[in-house]
Short mmCIF file of C-alpha atoms in Angstrom, two decimals:
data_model
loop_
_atom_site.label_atom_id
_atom_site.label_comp_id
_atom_site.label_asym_id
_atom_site.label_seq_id
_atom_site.Cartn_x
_atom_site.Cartn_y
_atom_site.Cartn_z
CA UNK G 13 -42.69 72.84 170.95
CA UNK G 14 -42.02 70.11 173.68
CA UNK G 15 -42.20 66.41 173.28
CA UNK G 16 -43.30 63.52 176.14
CA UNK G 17 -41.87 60.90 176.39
CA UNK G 18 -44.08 57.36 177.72
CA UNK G 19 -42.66 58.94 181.43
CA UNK G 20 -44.11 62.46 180.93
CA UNK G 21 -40.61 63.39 180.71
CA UNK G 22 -40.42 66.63 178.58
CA UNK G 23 -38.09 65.80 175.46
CA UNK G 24 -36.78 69.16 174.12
CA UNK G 25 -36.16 68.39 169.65
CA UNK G 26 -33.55 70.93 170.06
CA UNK G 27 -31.44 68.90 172.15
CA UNK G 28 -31.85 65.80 170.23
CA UNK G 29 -29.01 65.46 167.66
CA UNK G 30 -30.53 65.51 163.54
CA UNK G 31 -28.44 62.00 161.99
CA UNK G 32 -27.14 62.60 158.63
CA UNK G 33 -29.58 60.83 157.13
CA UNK G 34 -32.20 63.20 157.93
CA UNK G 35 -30.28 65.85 156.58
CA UNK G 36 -29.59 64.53 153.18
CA UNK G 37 -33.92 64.17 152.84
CA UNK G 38 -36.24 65.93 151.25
CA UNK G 39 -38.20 65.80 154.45
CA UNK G 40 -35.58 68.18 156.03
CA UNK G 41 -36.79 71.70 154.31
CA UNK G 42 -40.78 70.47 154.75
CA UNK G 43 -42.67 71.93 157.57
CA UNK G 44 -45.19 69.69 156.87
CA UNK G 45 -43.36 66.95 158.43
CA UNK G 46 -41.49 68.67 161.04
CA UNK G 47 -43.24 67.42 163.98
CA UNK G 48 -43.29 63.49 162.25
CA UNK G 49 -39.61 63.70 161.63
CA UNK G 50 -38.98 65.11 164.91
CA UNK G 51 -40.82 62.11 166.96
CA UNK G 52 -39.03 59.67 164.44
CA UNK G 53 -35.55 61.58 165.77
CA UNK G 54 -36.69 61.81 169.36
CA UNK G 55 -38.02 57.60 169.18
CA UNK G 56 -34.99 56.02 167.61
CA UNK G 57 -32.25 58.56 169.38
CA UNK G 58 -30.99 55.72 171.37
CA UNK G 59 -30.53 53.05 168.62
CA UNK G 60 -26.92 52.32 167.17
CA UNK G 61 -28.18 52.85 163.66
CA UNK G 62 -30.70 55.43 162.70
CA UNK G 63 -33.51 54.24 159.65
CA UNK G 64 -36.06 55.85 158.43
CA UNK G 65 -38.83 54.42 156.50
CA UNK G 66 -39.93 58.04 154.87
CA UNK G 67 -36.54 58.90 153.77
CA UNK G 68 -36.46 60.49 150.11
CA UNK G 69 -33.40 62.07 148.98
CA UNK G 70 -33.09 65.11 147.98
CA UNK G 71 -30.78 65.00 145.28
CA UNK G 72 -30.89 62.36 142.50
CA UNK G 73 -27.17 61.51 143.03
CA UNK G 74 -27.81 60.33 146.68
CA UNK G 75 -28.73 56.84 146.30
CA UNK G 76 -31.48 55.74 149.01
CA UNK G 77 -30.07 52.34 149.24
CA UNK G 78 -26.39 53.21 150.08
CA UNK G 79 -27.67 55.42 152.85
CA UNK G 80 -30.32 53.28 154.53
#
């Protein structure tokens, strides 16, 4: 599914790189938020350090303040 950006650019997700962050979150195996976490990915690209305020690890050992 294709993304717009404020342009009408089309924005394809699969050429958008996934940060590390959003790998290490439960957020990352739901399809629920797929298209959420993609616009997050696609909005903050650009920026020198990616956050993310619905980040949730997925393991216990991952501590969500080291990696924000």
């Amino acid at each position: 599914m294709p993304f717009y950006d404020e342009n009408d650019c089309e924005i394809h997700p699969d050429f958008v790189a996934i940060p590390d962050l959003c790998r290490s979150c439960k957020h990352d195996d739901d399809l629920s938020q797929y298209i959420f976490c993609e616009m997050r990915r696609i909005q903050r690209q650009h920026d020198d350090v990616f956050e993310c305020p619905s980040f949730i690890p997925k393991s216990p050992e991952i501590k969500k303040d080291a990696v924000t």
